[in-house]
Structure formats: C-alpha cells, structure tokens
Coordinates of C-alpha atoms in Angstrom, one line a residue:
Chain B
M1 CA -31.0 -8.6 -9.3
R2 CA -28.2 -6.8 -6.8
L3 CA -29.1 -3.9 -5.0
K4 CA -26.1 -1.6 -3.9
F5 CA -27.8 0.1 -0.5
P6 CA -26.6 3.6 0.5
A7 CA -23.4 3.3 2.7
F8 CA -25.0 5.1 5.8
I9 CA -27.2 1.9 6.1
Y10 CA -24.6 -0.4 5.9
Q11 CA -22.8 1.7 9.0
T12 CA -25.9 1.4 10.4
L13 CA -26.3 -2.0 10.3
G14 CA -22.6 -2.5 11.1
V15 CA -22.6 -1.1 14.6
T16 CA -25.5 -4.1 15.8
C17 CA -24.4 -7.2 17.0
F18 CA -26.7 -8.9 15.4
W19 CA -25.0 -8.0 12.0
Q20 CA -21.4 -8.3 13.2
H21 CA -21.9 -11.8 14.0
N22 CA -23.8 -12.9 11.1
A23 CA -22.9 -10.7 8.2
V24 CA -22.1 -13.5 6.6
I25 CA -25.2 -14.8 6.2
L26 CA -27.1 -11.5 6.0
R27 CA -25.3 -10.1 3.3
E28 CA -27.1 -12.9 1.2
F29 CA -30.3 -10.8 1.1
K30 CA -28.9 -8.4 -1.2
H31 CA -29.3 -11.2 -3.8
F32 CA -33.1 -10.8 -3.8
P33 CA -33.8 -7.2 -2.4
L34 CA -37.3 -7.1 -4.3
A35 CA -38.7 -9.6 -2.4
A36 CA -37.4 -8.5 0.9
M37 CA -38.4 -4.9 0.6
L38 CA -41.9 -6.1 -0.6
A39 CA -42.0 -7.7 2.7
I40 CA -41.3 -5.1 4.7
A41 CA -43.3 -2.7 2.6
F42 CA -46.3 -4.6 3.0
A43 CA -45.5 -5.1 6.7
L44 CA -45.5 -1.4 7.2
G45 CA -48.5 -1.0 5.1
A46 CA -50.2 -3.5 7.5
A47 CA -48.9 -1.7 10.6
V48 CA -50.2 1.9 9.0
I49 CA -53.3 0.5 8.6
Chain X
M1 CA -53.5 14.9 17.6
R2 CA -54.2 16.5 14.3
W3 CA -50.8 15.9 13.1
G4 CA -50.7 12.4 14.0
L5 CA -53.9 11.5 12.1
R6 CA -53.0 13.5 9.0
L7 CA -49.7 11.0 9.2
F8 CA -51.6 8.3 9.3
E9 CA -54.5 9.8 7.4
G10 CA -57.7 7.9 7.7
F11 CA -56.3 5.0 9.0
G12 CA -57.7 2.1 11.5
L13 CA -56.9 3.7 14.8
G14 CA -58.0 7.6 13.6
F15 CA -60.9 5.9 12.6
L16 CA -61.6 4.3 16.0
L17 CA -61.0 7.5 17.6
A18 CA -63.8 9.1 15.4
F19 CA -65.9 6.3 16.1
L20 CA -65.5 6.3 20.0
Q21 CA -65.8 9.8 19.8
S22 CA -69.4 10.0 18.1
L23 CA -70.7 7.0 20.5
V24 CA -69.2 8.6 23.8
S25 CA -69.7 12.2 23.7
P26 CA -72.2 12.5 20.4
A27 CA -73.1 16.2 21.4
T28 CA -69.4 17.4 21.0
E29 CA -67.7 18.5 17.6
P30 CA -67.0 15.6 15.4
F31 CA -63.8 15.0 15.1
R32 CA -61.4 16.6 12.4
T33 CA -58.6 15.9 10.8
G34 CA -57.4 19.1 9.3
V35 CA -57.9 17.7 5.9
N36 CA -61.2 19.4 4.2
W37 CA -61.8 16.8 1.4
F38 CA -61.1 14.3 3.9
D39 CA -63.3 15.2 6.8
G40 CA -66.0 16.4 4.4
W41 CA -65.9 13.1 2.2
I42 CA -64.4 10.8 4.2
L43 CA -65.3 11.0 7.7
G44 CA -68.5 13.3 6.9
V45 CA -68.2 15.6 9.8
N46 CA -70.9 18.0 7.9
E47 CA -73.5 15.0 8.0
P48 CA -75.7 16.2 10.7
S49 CA -77.2 12.7 11.5
I50 CA -74.9 11.0 14.1
S51 CA -75.9 7.5 13.4
N52 CA -75.2 8.3 9.6
R53 CA -71.6 9.6 11.0
L54 CA -71.3 6.3 12.9
Y55 CA -72.3 4.1 9.9
R56 CA -70.0 6.0 7.9
V57 CA -67.0 5.7 10.1
S58 CA -68.1 1.7 10.8
V59 CA -67.9 1.4 6.9
L60 CA -64.3 2.6 7.0
I61 CA -63.0 0.4 10.0
L62 CA -64.5 -2.5 8.0
A63 CA -62.2 -1.4 4.9
A64 CA -59.2 -0.4 6.8
T65 CA -59.7 -4.2 8.6
W66 CA -60.0 -5.8 5.0
V67 CA -56.7 -3.9 3.5
R68 CA -54.8 -5.0 6.3
A69 CA -55.8 -8.5 6.0
L70 CA -54.4 -8.5 2.6
F71 CA -51.5 -6.7 3.5
N72 CA -50.8 -9.4 6.0
Y73 CA -51.2 -11.6 3.6
L74 CA -48.7 -10.0 1.2
T75 CA -46.7 -9.9 4.2
Q76 CA -46.4 -13.4 4.8
V77 CA -46.1 -14.2 1.0
Y78 CA -43.1 -12.4 0.9
T79 CA -41.5 -13.1 4.1
E80 CA -41.8 -16.8 3.0
L81 CA -40.5 -16.0 -0.4
T82 CA -37.4 -14.2 1.4
Q83 CA -37.0 -17.0 3.6
Q84 CA -37.0 -19.7 0.9
K85 CA -34.6 -17.7 -0.9
L86 CA -32.1 -17.3 1.9
V87 CA -31.8 -20.7 2.5
D88 CA -31.7 -21.6 -1.0
R89 CA -28.7 -19.2 -1.5
L90 CA -27.0 -20.5 2.0
R91 CA -27.4 -24.3 0.8
K92 CA -25.6 -23.4 -2.4
R93 CA -23.2 -21.6 -0.6
I94 CA -22.1 -24.3 1.4
F95 CA -21.9 -26.7 -1.4
E96 CA -19.9 -24.0 -3.2
Q97 CA -17.6 -24.0 0.2
L98 CA -17.5 -27.8 0.1
Q99 CA -16.6 -28.0 -3.3
A100 CA -13.9 -25.5 -3.0
V101 CA -11.9 -26.4 0.7
N102 CA -9.1 -29.0 0.6
L103 CA -9.7 -32.6 1.0
S104 CA -7.8 -32.4 4.6
F105 CA -10.5 -30.3 5.3
F106 CA -13.2 -33.1 5.3
S107 CA -10.3 -35.4 7.2
K108 CA -10.6 -33.0 10.1
T109 CA -14.5 -32.6 10.1
N110 CA -17.2 -35.5 10.9
A111 CA -19.7 -35.9 7.9
G112 CA -22.5 -36.2 10.2
E113 CA -21.9 -32.8 11.4
L114 CA -21.6 -31.3 7.9
I115 CA -25.1 -33.2 7.3
N116 CA -26.4 -31.8 10.1
I117 CA -25.6 -28.0 9.0
L118 CA -26.9 -28.7 5.8
T119 CA -30.0 -29.9 7.1
S120 CA -31.0 -29.8 10.2
E121 CA -29.3 -26.3 11.0
I122 CA -30.7 -24.6 7.9
G123 CA -34.0 -25.6 8.7
R124 CA -33.4 -24.0 12.3
L125 CA -31.9 -20.9 10.8
Q126 CA -34.9 -20.4 8.2
A127 CA -37.2 -20.7 11.1
A128 CA -35.2 -18.6 13.2
F129 CA -35.8 -15.8 10.1
G130 CA -39.4 -16.6 10.2
L131 CA -39.2 -15.3 13.8
L132 CA -36.8 -12.7 13.0
A133 CA -39.0 -11.3 10.2
Y134 CA -42.2 -11.3 12.6
I135 CA -40.3 -9.5 15.1
I136 CA -39.5 -6.9 12.2
T137 CA -43.2 -7.0 11.3
K138 CA -44.5 -6.6 14.9
G139 CA -41.8 -3.8 15.7
L140 CA -43.1 -1.6 12.7
T141 CA -46.6 -2.2 14.3
L142 CA -45.3 -1.2 17.5
A143 CA -43.8 1.9 16.2
V144 CA -46.8 2.8 14.7
Y145 CA -49.3 2.5 17.9
L146 CA -46.4 4.3 20.0
V147 CA -46.7 7.4 17.5
L148 CA -50.1 7.2 18.1
M149 CA -50.0 7.4 21.9
F150 CA -47.6 10.2 22.0
Q151 CA -50.5 11.9 19.8
L152 CA -53.0 11.1 22.6
S153 CA -51.3 11.3 25.7
W154 CA -47.2 12.1 25.7
Q155 CA -47.5 11.7 29.4
L156 CA -49.1 8.2 29.7
S157 CA -47.1 7.3 26.6
L158 CA -43.6 8.4 28.5
I159 CA -44.9 6.1 31.5
S160 CA -45.6 3.0 29.4
V161 CA -42.3 3.3 27.5
V162 CA -40.4 3.6 30.7
F163 CA -42.3 0.3 32.3
F164 CA -42.0 -1.7 29.1
T165 CA -38.2 -0.8 28.9
L166 CA -37.6 -1.8 32.4
L167 CA -39.7 -5.0 31.6
A168 CA -37.3 -5.6 28.1
V169 CA -34.2 -5.2 30.0
G170 CA -35.2 -7.6 32.8
L171 CA -36.0 -10.3 30.1
S172 CA -32.8 -9.7 28.3
N173 CA -30.6 -12.0 30.9
L174 CA -33.4 -14.6 30.6
N175 CA -33.1 -14.2 26.6
A176 CA -29.1 -14.8 27.3
R177 CA -29.5 -17.8 28.6
V178 CA -31.8 -19.5 26.1
R179 CA -28.8 -18.3 23.7
E180 CA -26.4 -20.1 25.4
A181 CA -28.1 -23.3 25.7
S182 CA -28.7 -23.2 21.8
F183 CA -25.2 -23.8 21.4
E184 CA -25.5 -27.0 23.1
V185 CA -28.6 -27.7 21.0
S186 CA -26.5 -28.0 17.6
V187 CA -23.5 -29.7 19.4
A188 CA -26.2 -32.3 20.4
G189 CA -27.4 -32.4 17.3
G190 CA -24.1 -33.0 15.4
K191 CA -23.1 -35.9 17.5
F192 CA -26.6 -37.5 17.0
T193 CA -26.3 -37.3 13.0
A194 CA -22.9 -38.5 13.1
R195 CA -23.9 -41.4 15.5
A196 CA -26.8 -42.3 13.1
M197 CA -24.8 -42.2 9.8
E198 CA -22.2 -44.6 11.8
L199 CA -24.9 -47.0 12.3
I200 CA -26.2 -46.9 8.8
S201 CA -22.9 -47.3 6.9
G202 CA -21.5 -49.4 9.5
I203 CA -24.5 -51.8 10.2
R204 CA -22.8 -55.1 8.3
T205 CA -19.5 -54.3 10.6
I206 CA -22.0 -53.6 13.8
Q207 CA -23.8 -56.9 13.1
A208 CA -20.8 -59.1 12.1
F209 CA -18.8 -58.3 15.7
A210 CA -22.5 -58.4 17.7
T211 CA -21.7 -54.9 19.2
Q212 CA -25.7 -54.0 19.1
D213 CA -25.4 -53.5 22.5
F214 CA -22.9 -51.2 22.5
E215 CA -24.1 -49.4 19.7
R216 CA -27.1 -49.0 21.1
R217 CA -25.7 -47.6 24.5
R218 CA -24.1 -45.1 22.1
F219 CA -27.0 -44.1 20.1
Y220 CA -29.2 -43.9 23.1
R221 CA -26.7 -41.6 24.8
A222 CA -26.4 -39.1 21.6
S223 CA -30.5 -39.4 21.3
S224 CA -30.4 -38.3 25.1
G225 CA -28.4 -35.7 24.6
V226 CA -30.3 -34.4 22.3
L227 CA -33.5 -34.5 24.1
D228 CA -31.3 -32.7 27.2
A229 CA -30.1 -30.3 25.1
S230 CA -33.0 -29.4 23.6
M231 CA -35.2 -29.2 27.0
K232 CA -32.5 -26.8 28.8
A233 CA -33.4 -24.5 25.9
V234 CA -36.9 -25.3 25.7
R235 CA -37.0 -24.4 29.9
G236 CA -35.1 -21.3 29.0
W237 CA -37.4 -20.1 26.0
A238 CA -40.7 -21.4 27.7
I239 CA -40.5 -18.9 30.7
V240 CA -39.6 -16.1 29.2
R241 CA -43.4 -15.3 27.8
P242 CA -45.7 -16.4 31.0
M243 CA -43.3 -14.3 32.8
A244 CA -43.3 -11.6 30.3
E245 CA -47.2 -11.6 30.3
G246 CA -47.6 -11.3 33.6
L247 CA -45.8 -8.6 34.6
A248 CA -46.6 -6.7 31.4
T249 CA -50.5 -7.0 32.8
T250 CA -49.5 -5.7 35.9
V251 CA -48.2 -2.9 34.2
L252 CA -51.4 -2.0 32.1
I253 CA -53.4 -2.2 35.2
A254 CA -51.4 0.2 36.8
M255 CA -51.1 2.7 33.4
I256 CA -55.2 2.3 33.9
I257 CA -55.5 3.8 37.7
I258 CA -52.6 6.4 36.7
A259 CA -54.7 7.4 33.8
L260 CA -58.2 7.6 35.4
T261 CA -56.9 9.3 38.9
L262 CA -54.2 11.8 36.8
F263 CA -55.8 12.7 33.8
V264 CA -59.5 11.9 33.3
S265 CA -60.3 13.2 36.7
R266 CA -58.6 16.5 36.2
G267 CA -60.0 17.0 32.7
T268 CA -57.0 17.1 31.0
M269 CA -57.7 14.1 28.9
Q270 CA -60.7 13.0 27.0
I271 CA -62.6 10.0 27.9
A272 CA -62.6 8.8 23.9
S273 CA -58.9 9.6 24.2
L274 CA -58.1 7.2 26.8
L275 CA -60.0 4.7 25.4
T276 CA -58.3 4.9 22.2
F277 CA -55.1 5.2 24.1
L278 CA -55.9 2.0 26.2
F279 CA -57.6 0.2 23.0
I280 CA -53.7 0.8 21.3
L281 CA -52.1 -0.4 24.5
F282 CA -54.0 -3.4 24.7
R283 CA -53.3 -4.3 21.4
L284 CA -49.5 -3.2 22.0
V285 CA -49.3 -5.2 25.0
P286 CA -49.8 -8.8 23.0
A287 CA -47.3 -7.7 20.6
V288 CA -44.6 -6.8 23.2
H289 CA -45.5 -10.5 24.7
E290 CA -45.0 -12.0 21.3
I291 CA -41.7 -10.0 20.0
N292 CA -40.3 -11.0 23.6
G293 CA -41.6 -15.0 23.4
N294 CA -40.3 -14.8 19.6
R295 CA -36.9 -12.9 20.8
A296 CA -36.7 -16.0 23.2
L297 CA -37.2 -18.4 20.4
L298 CA -34.9 -17.0 18.2
N299 CA -32.2 -17.3 20.4
T300 CA -32.7 -20.9 20.3
A301 CA -31.5 -20.7 16.9
W302 CA -28.0 -19.0 17.5
G303 CA -26.0 -22.3 17.2
A304 CA -27.3 -22.5 14.1
F305 CA -26.2 -19.2 13.2
D306 CA -23.1 -20.2 14.9
N307 CA -22.5 -23.5 13.0
I308 CA -23.4 -22.0 9.3
R309 CA -21.0 -18.9 9.7
E310 CA -18.2 -21.1 11.0
L311 CA -18.6 -23.2 7.9
L312 CA -18.7 -20.5 5.4
R313 CA -15.9 -18.7 6.7
T314 CA -13.1 -19.1 4.5
D315 CA -10.0 -17.5 6.6
N316 CA -9.8 -20.9 8.4
K317 CA -10.0 -23.6 6.1
P318 CA -7.5 -24.9 3.6
Y319 CA -8.3 -24.3 -0.1
L320 CA -6.1 -25.2 -3.0
P321 CA -5.2 -21.9 -5.3
D322 CA -6.2 -23.0 -8.8
G323 CA -3.7 -22.3 -11.9
D324 CA -4.1 -20.6 -14.8
I325 CA -2.6 -22.9 -17.6
P326 CA -5.3 -25.2 -19.4
F327 CA -3.8 -28.4 -19.2
S328 CA -3.7 -29.9 -22.9
G329 CA -1.9 -33.3 -22.3
L330 CA 1.0 -34.9 -20.9
Q331 CA 4.2 -34.7 -23.6
R332 CA 7.3 -35.8 -21.7
A333 CA 7.1 -36.6 -18.2
I334 CA 5.7 -36.0 -14.7
A335 CA 8.7 -34.9 -12.2
L336 CA 8.5 -35.1 -8.6
E337 CA 11.6 -33.2 -7.1
S338 CA 12.3 -33.4 -3.4
V339 CA 8.6 -34.0 -2.5
D340 CA 7.5 -33.9 1.0
F341 CA 4.1 -34.0 2.5
G342 CA 2.2 -34.8 5.6
Y343 CA -2.0 -34.2 6.2
D344 CA -0.2 -32.7 9.4
P345 CA 2.9 -30.7 8.9
D346 CA 4.3 -32.0 11.8
L347 CA 3.9 -35.5 11.0
P348 CA 5.3 -35.7 7.3
V349 CA 4.1 -39.0 5.4
L350 CA 6.5 -38.5 2.3
H351 CA 10.1 -37.4 2.3
N352 CA 12.3 -36.7 -0.2
I353 CA 10.4 -38.0 -3.0
T354 CA 12.4 -37.6 -6.2
L355 CA 10.9 -39.6 -9.3
T356 CA 10.0 -39.3 -13.1
I357 CA 7.0 -40.8 -14.4
N358 CA 7.5 -41.3 -18.1
C359 CA 4.7 -40.4 -20.4
G360 CA 2.8 -43.6 -21.7
E361 CA 4.6 -45.9 -19.4
M362 CA 3.7 -47.7 -16.6
T363 CA 5.1 -46.9 -13.0
A364 CA 4.3 -49.0 -10.2
L365 CA 4.2 -48.4 -6.5
V366 CA 5.0 -50.9 -4.2
G367 CA 5.5 -50.9 -0.3
A368 CA 3.8 -52.3 2.7
S369 CA 0.6 -50.6 4.2
G370 CA 1.2 -47.1 5.4
A371 CA 4.2 -46.6 3.1
G372 CA 2.7 -43.5 1.7
K373 CA 1.8 -44.8 -1.8
T374 CA -1.7 -43.9 -1.7
T375 CA -0.5 -40.4 -0.5
L376 CA 1.9 -40.2 -3.5
V377 CA -0.8 -40.8 -6.2
D378 CA -3.1 -38.3 -4.3
L379 CA -0.7 -35.7 -5.4
I380 CA -0.9 -36.2 -9.2
P381 CA -4.5 -35.1 -9.6
R382 CA -3.7 -32.4 -6.8
F383 CA -6.0 -33.6 -4.0
F384 CA -3.4 -32.5 -2.2
D385 CA -0.1 -30.1 -2.4
P386 CA 3.3 -31.0 -1.6
T387 CA 4.6 -29.1 1.9
E388 CA 8.0 -29.0 0.4
G389 CA 9.4 -29.4 -3.1
R390 CA 7.4 -29.8 -6.3
I391 CA 5.7 -31.6 -9.1
L392 CA 6.2 -30.7 -12.7
I393 CA 4.6 -31.8 -15.5
D394 CA 6.2 -31.2 -18.8
G395 CA 8.5 -28.8 -16.5
I396 CA 5.7 -26.8 -15.3
D397 CA 4.5 -26.5 -11.9
L398 CA 1.5 -28.6 -11.3
R399 CA 0.0 -25.9 -9.2
N400 CA 0.4 -23.7 -12.3
F401 CA -2.3 -25.6 -14.3
Q402 CA -6.0 -25.2 -14.2
I403 CA -7.2 -27.9 -11.6
N404 CA -10.2 -29.1 -13.6
S405 CA -8.4 -29.2 -17.1
L406 CA -6.1 -31.3 -15.4
R407 CA -8.4 -33.6 -13.4
R408 CA -10.5 -33.9 -16.8
K409 CA -7.1 -35.4 -18.3
L410 CA -6.9 -38.0 -15.5
A411 CA -9.0 -41.2 -13.9
V412 CA -8.4 -42.5 -10.8
V413 CA -9.7 -46.6 -10.1
S414 CA -9.3 -47.3 -6.5
Q415 CA -10.2 -50.5 -4.4
D416 CA -13.0 -48.3 -3.0
T417 CA -15.1 -47.4 -5.9
F418 CA -17.8 -44.8 -5.1
I419 CA -21.3 -45.9 -6.9
F420 CA -24.0 -43.0 -7.1
N421 CA -27.6 -44.0 -6.4
A422 CA -28.6 -43.8 -10.0
S423 CA -28.6 -46.0 -12.9
I424 CA -25.9 -48.3 -14.4
R425 CA -26.0 -46.0 -17.6
D426 CA -25.4 -42.9 -14.9
N427 CA -22.5 -44.3 -13.3
I428 CA -21.1 -45.4 -16.2
A429 CA -21.6 -41.6 -17.9
Y430 CA -20.7 -40.2 -14.8
G431 CA -18.1 -37.2 -15.4
T432 CA -18.2 -37.6 -19.4
E433 CA -21.2 -35.3 -20.7
N434 CA -22.7 -36.1 -23.9
A435 CA -21.7 -39.9 -23.9
D436 CA -24.1 -41.6 -26.2
Q437 CA -25.6 -45.4 -25.6
S438 CA -23.2 -46.6 -28.2
D439 CA -19.8 -45.6 -26.0
I440 CA -21.3 -46.5 -22.6
S441 CA -22.1 -50.0 -24.1
E442 CA -18.5 -50.2 -25.5
A443 CA -17.0 -48.9 -22.3
A444 CA -18.8 -51.6 -20.7
R445 CA -17.9 -54.4 -22.8
L446 CA -14.0 -53.6 -22.8
A447 CA -14.8 -53.4 -19.2
N448 CA -15.9 -57.1 -18.9
A449 CA -18.9 -55.5 -17.5
L450 CA -21.8 -55.7 -20.6
D451 CA -22.7 -59.7 -19.5
F452 CA -23.8 -58.8 -16.1
I453 CA -25.1 -55.6 -16.7
L454 CA -27.0 -57.3 -19.7
E455 CA -28.5 -59.7 -17.2
M456 CA -29.8 -57.2 -14.7
P457 CA -33.5 -56.5 -15.1
E458 CA -33.5 -53.4 -16.7
G459 CA -29.8 -53.4 -17.9
F460 CA -28.2 -50.5 -18.2
E461 CA -31.5 -48.6 -16.7
T462 CA -31.1 -50.7 -13.4
Q463 CA -31.1 -48.3 -10.4
L464 CA -27.9 -49.8 -8.1
G465 CA -29.0 -48.1 -4.8
D466 CA -26.8 -46.5 -2.1
R467 CA -23.5 -47.0 -2.9
G468 CA -24.0 -49.5 -5.4
V469 CA -25.4 -52.1 -2.8
R470 CA -26.9 -54.3 -5.6
L471 CA -23.5 -55.0 -6.8
S472 CA -20.8 -57.1 -5.8
G473 CA -17.2 -55.8 -5.2
G474 CA -15.9 -57.1 -8.6
Q475 CA -18.9 -55.8 -10.4
R476 CA -18.6 -52.3 -8.8
Q477 CA -14.6 -52.2 -9.9
R478 CA -16.2 -53.0 -13.3
I479 CA -18.6 -50.1 -13.3
A480 CA -15.5 -47.9 -12.0
I481 CA -13.5 -49.4 -15.1
A482 CA -15.8 -48.6 -17.8
R483 CA -16.3 -45.3 -16.1
A484 CA -13.0 -44.6 -16.9
L485 CA -12.4 -46.0 -20.0
L486 CA -15.5 -43.7 -21.3
K487 CA -13.5 -40.5 -20.1
D488 CA -10.6 -41.6 -21.9
P489 CA -8.2 -39.9 -20.0
E490 CA -4.5 -39.6 -20.6
I491 CA -3.3 -40.2 -17.1
L492 CA -5.0 -43.3 -15.1
I493 CA -4.1 -44.1 -11.6
L494 CA -5.0 -47.7 -10.2
D495 CA -4.7 -47.8 -6.4
E496 CA -4.8 -51.5 -5.8
A497 CA -8.0 -51.8 -7.8
T498 CA -8.0 -55.5 -7.8
S499 CA -6.8 -56.3 -4.2
A500 CA -10.5 -56.9 -2.4
L501 CA -11.3 -59.3 -5.1
D502 CA -11.4 -62.9 -5.7
S503 CA -9.2 -64.8 -8.1
I504 CA -12.2 -65.0 -10.9
S505 CA -12.8 -61.2 -10.3
E506 CA -9.5 -60.3 -10.6
R507 CA -8.8 -61.9 -13.6
L508 CA -11.8 -60.3 -15.5
I509 CA -10.6 -57.1 -14.1
Q510 CA -7.0 -57.5 -14.8
E511 CA -7.7 -57.9 -18.4
S512 CA -9.9 -54.9 -18.8
L513 CA -7.4 -52.7 -16.8
E514 CA -5.0 -54.0 -19.5
K515 CA -6.9 -52.5 -22.2
L516 CA -8.0 -49.7 -20.0
A517 CA -4.2 -48.8 -19.9
N518 CA -3.2 -49.5 -23.2
G519 CA -1.3 -46.6 -24.5
R520 CA -1.7 -44.3 -21.5
T521 CA 0.6 -43.1 -18.4
V522 CA -0.3 -45.4 -15.8
I523 CA 0.5 -45.2 -12.2
A524 CA -0.3 -48.4 -10.4
I525 CA -0.2 -49.3 -6.9
A526 CA 0.0 -52.8 -6.8
H527 CA -0.9 -55.2 -4.2
R528 CA 0.0 -58.3 -6.2
L529 CA 3.2 -58.4 -8.0
S530 CA 1.9 -60.2 -10.6
T531 CA -0.3 -57.4 -11.8
I532 CA 2.6 -55.0 -12.6
V533 CA 5.0 -57.3 -14.3
R534 CA 4.7 -55.5 -17.5
A535 CA 5.6 -52.3 -15.8
N536 CA 8.2 -50.3 -16.9
K537 CA 9.3 -48.9 -14.2
V538 CA 8.7 -49.9 -10.1
V539 CA 9.3 -47.8 -7.1
V540 CA 9.5 -49.1 -3.7
L541 CA 8.3 -47.0 -0.7
E542 CA 8.8 -47.6 2.9
H543 CA 8.1 -45.5 5.9
G544 CA 7.6 -42.4 3.3
R545 CA 10.6 -42.8 1.2
I546 CA 11.6 -44.3 -2.2
V547 CA 14.0 -47.1 -1.2
E548 CA 14.4 -48.7 -4.7
Q549 CA 13.3 -47.8 -8.2
G550 CA 13.7 -49.2 -11.8
P551 CA 12.4 -51.7 -13.8
Y552 CA 11.0 -54.9 -12.6
Q553 CA 13.6 -57.4 -13.8
E554 CA 16.3 -55.5 -12.9
L555 CA 15.0 -54.7 -9.2
L556 CA 14.4 -58.7 -9.0
E557 CA 18.0 -59.3 -10.1
Q558 CA 19.6 -56.9 -7.4
Q559 CA 17.6 -59.1 -4.7
G560 CA 16.8 -56.2 -2.7
K561 CA 13.0 -54.6 -1.3
L562 CA 11.3 -56.0 -4.8
W563 CA 13.0 -59.4 -4.4
N564 CA 11.9 -59.7 -0.7
Y565 CA 7.9 -59.2 -1.5
H566 CA 8.4 -61.0 -4.4
Q567 CA 9.7 -63.7 -2.2
I568 CA 7.2 -63.4 0.7
Q569 CA 3.9 -63.4 -2.3
Y570 CA 5.8 -67.0 -3.8
E571 CA 5.8 -68.5 -0.4
L572 CA 2.3 -67.8 0.2
S573 CA 1.2 -68.7 -2.9
Q574 CA 3.2 -71.9 -2.4
N575 CA 1.8 -72.7 1.3
R576 CA -2.1 -72.1 -0.3

C-alpha cells in the first residue's frame, strides 16, 4: 500500500536538515504507511494515557 | 486546569492530581473536570466518603497504567515492524542498484565496502531508526507532559522550558562531535571488511608466498582502526548522558526551590498541584536524558546514513540505458564500426576497431596479454558501451536492443568461471528456467562432465561449496560449458576457456567446446593457436588496434603477426 501525504507534510519535513540529507532513505516509509502510522498512534496513545 | 483535563480526559496524570488532592487536602472540594457524567460516574465527586473516592481514583490510575503498558507493547511491535520493513526495502533497493549500474562501477568500488554497507551499515541504520522511533515516542510523551505542566503552572513551566532549552543547546555541540566520529567508524568498517575478504579469498596466495606476517600486520592495523574509530565515537556519546543527568538534576533542584519560595509560600499554587507538577517533572527529566543520550547514539549512525544514501544515489553512477527492441536472434552479422573504448575516458584501450563477425561463423581474437581482446568481447553483451563508434547487429545499433533479451541469446565461457555455492544441478541450470533433468544430463554429457558428476557422492545433487572449491579447474570449466550448452545460445563467447588447464583437461574441454560451437556464431579468444585452426576469421590485436584479420591459412601465408605468434608457440612446443 502506498500513501500520498498532503503537500504541507512534505513541505514541513522538507525544511528539516535530517529530511534534506536522508530523503532518499526516508521516502521508503510511504511504502508501509500503516505500520508506521500505527507505531506513532500507539506511541501517542501511550503518551496521553 | 479544567481545559487540560478535558483534553486528556480521565487519563493517568489527571487521575493522579485527583488522587493527590484527596490525599493531601481531603477537606477541600473534590477535583472536577467539568464533564458531568465523567465527574459523577468515573471520579465519584458526589461520593461522600473520601476513602471511596480514593479507591475509585486508585483503580483508575491502575487501569490507565495497564492500558499504557498495552499501548507501549503495541508501539514496540509496530516500531520494530516498521524498522524491519525499512531495512528490507533498503536491502532490495541496494540490490536493484547493484544490478542496474554499469560494470565499470565495480571496477572503481571496493567489494568489501559494498558488503559492509549491505550488512553492517544496514544494521546500524536499523538501530538508528530504533533510536529515532524511541526519540519520537518520548518526544510525544514530553509534549503531553508539557501541556499538563502549563495547565498546572505556566510560570514554572516557562522557567523549566528555558532551563531545558539551554541544556539542549549546550549538548548539541557534543552531539556534533559524535556525528563526525561516526563517519570514521564507517570508513574503518569498510576497510576492515575489504581486508577480511581479501584474507579469505586470497588465503592460498598468502600461504604460498609466506606473507602471513605481512597480512597479520595489515589485518591487525585494519582491526585496530575499527577499534580506535569506535572508541572515539563511544567517548563522544558516553559523555552526553552523564552530563545531561548532572545538569538536569541541578535544574530540577532549582525548580523546587523556586516553586516553594515564589508560588506555594504566597498561596498562588496548591500543594497538590505542585506535587503533580514535580511528579511530571520527575518523569520528564529522565525522558529528556534518554532523548539526549539517544540523540548522541543516533549520531554515531550518521556515517551509515551517509554511506547508504551515497550508494543509492543515481546521479553519480554509470548506467547502461536499455533499448526498446527485443533481440530475436542474429540473422546476418555483428559489425563494429570505428569503435573506441576506455574504462577511463582519458585512457583508451581499444582504438578504431572495425570488424565484421558473420552469423554462424567462428571469429578468433589473437594477441598478447593487454591487447584488448577481452575488452572487445565485453562490448558484445553490452557489459560496456563504446566511447566512440558503434556496434550493429543486423544493421541495428546494439544500444537499441533490450539488454536482457540480447544476453539471453548469448553465453560466455571464460577461464575464470564462477561456480555458485549450490548443487551441480543448480549450477548447470543457472539462467535456464524450467530445465528438466534429462536436458541437464544431456548438457553435462556433451560437456564431458557426466562421468565425474556421477562419480561424486550425491551426483547432480552434490553441493559445490564457495566458488566451487570441491572441483578442479577443468571440472569447473566443464560445468560452465554444460551451463552454456543448456542455455542453447545463438552467440557464444569463449574467453581463453582452456588456457589455465592441463593437456588432458584441455583435450576434453576442446572436444566439448567444438560440440558447443557447432551451428552457432562464435567469438573465441585464443591463447593456444591450435584451438582456432578451424576459425573462419582470425583477428590479431596489438595495443588495442586490429593489425591483421583474415582466414587463418591466409594470414599464415602472409607471414605477418599471426605467423610470428605461430612460430613462437611452435618453438615453445619443440623445447618442451
């Protein structure tokens, strides 16, 4: 499953040095967005509780 | 405060505040969130008994703890899944990159460094993403803590933020040093892997030349290089955490003193709120330590990021553009027109090569070592493209054909045959899908390989080990010929296929090569002229130029270059 994120997400990420240097690696995350988003969602859940 | 608890309605830290208030100031009005059903049913604010309210909130704290534990578990599972998927994709992308680049890339790149990237550096990157995920998770927790802290006391929160920002800025200098040291770890790792590979693959040469001491010194130096670079990085990141801890604890003590003297003593802050604030701060400080420590550790993986990114870059690597026309077979001839080629554009290896290789005929290339024979035949399967001139197949530029369709119709048998660490059957069937046992056996028989295969303990199922260590040079060649026979190529390239063999092996292989060549277009590089007597055309190369070409007998009669080679070989055979 591939996911297209809204442009502002790319723009926001694009200004970070980490993204600029490693976009070629980081773009791979869009090939498995569900696992990545669930990881973040559960992390957020654990943080809020 | 109410807004904050509505945002994180009923969750852990809010329960804690209710709990502390019931415990510290039981006489005061019970804590309310403002959501009636929640306050009534969950927090039990209408409950007259203080102890009942305490039990109720205790149960809620416990429930929140267990739910958080479950969420932490799921976070870990999905983070690991994401990391593994990332590494899997990167490994596959590197594989595709290595498959796509021109062979000249490999002549300029150290194999050990590539293996280091594909194994160690990928592992470091995976660990780095683990750390990154941890930093994000803790960062989210910190964000939630900060919101709650601002709800409790924005003044104290601002003071905390200022102190901790100063701390983070101070530590970022240390982190930069760690990042620089990480590049040295990557370089040293690459050198060490290259040295280890050379040691293993060249062990026979090392022992034969008795250079163990020399190799020991080089190996020890490479190993010490990794140790030194790693320790430099370790010394960098190891100092970050204790420094952060010491400074953060100092800040924490300062915060307590400020809160007590400025807010609690003046009655602008309840003791329950201060306790909750400090509780959050006590949880926040280790989280900040961990984030700083992991940031430093993450910086040690910066070199791995750099190496992988560099390998995946496409703008600085040579590629062969693929053509559109499927190659259906050679009908008339392969024609080289004024072809120049050099691995380095400033150092040409082939000069102005014009040559026609007719379909169904045998064309032999003769010349001294370094004359450019192998380079010339490497242009036919498009391992490289000419730097000048062009190669035509039946009048169509070679670059217009789909590379894979061209290579499927072509086989190369060279003196340096690669045997895979697999069974004999798999080695013969390599590149030929759906080959059945009878085809494989027939190919082995025609290659004069069947007898020795059947004498092996497990016949065709015998595993050949790394690079076919269980076979002699002649046996490896016959496996290669069987592989080519099974492929049934239209164009056959023989690159000094018998030069490294004894006379018995050579005779057996010459027989099988003649069977293989029958009815095909053959381009043969010949070390021994006896193997090309039947060639339709002989091409003599010197210093990358064609100096003679024509039928074998005609060239001999001219008493030119071929005749010279012929005389030298004749004299050598007479002296034996």
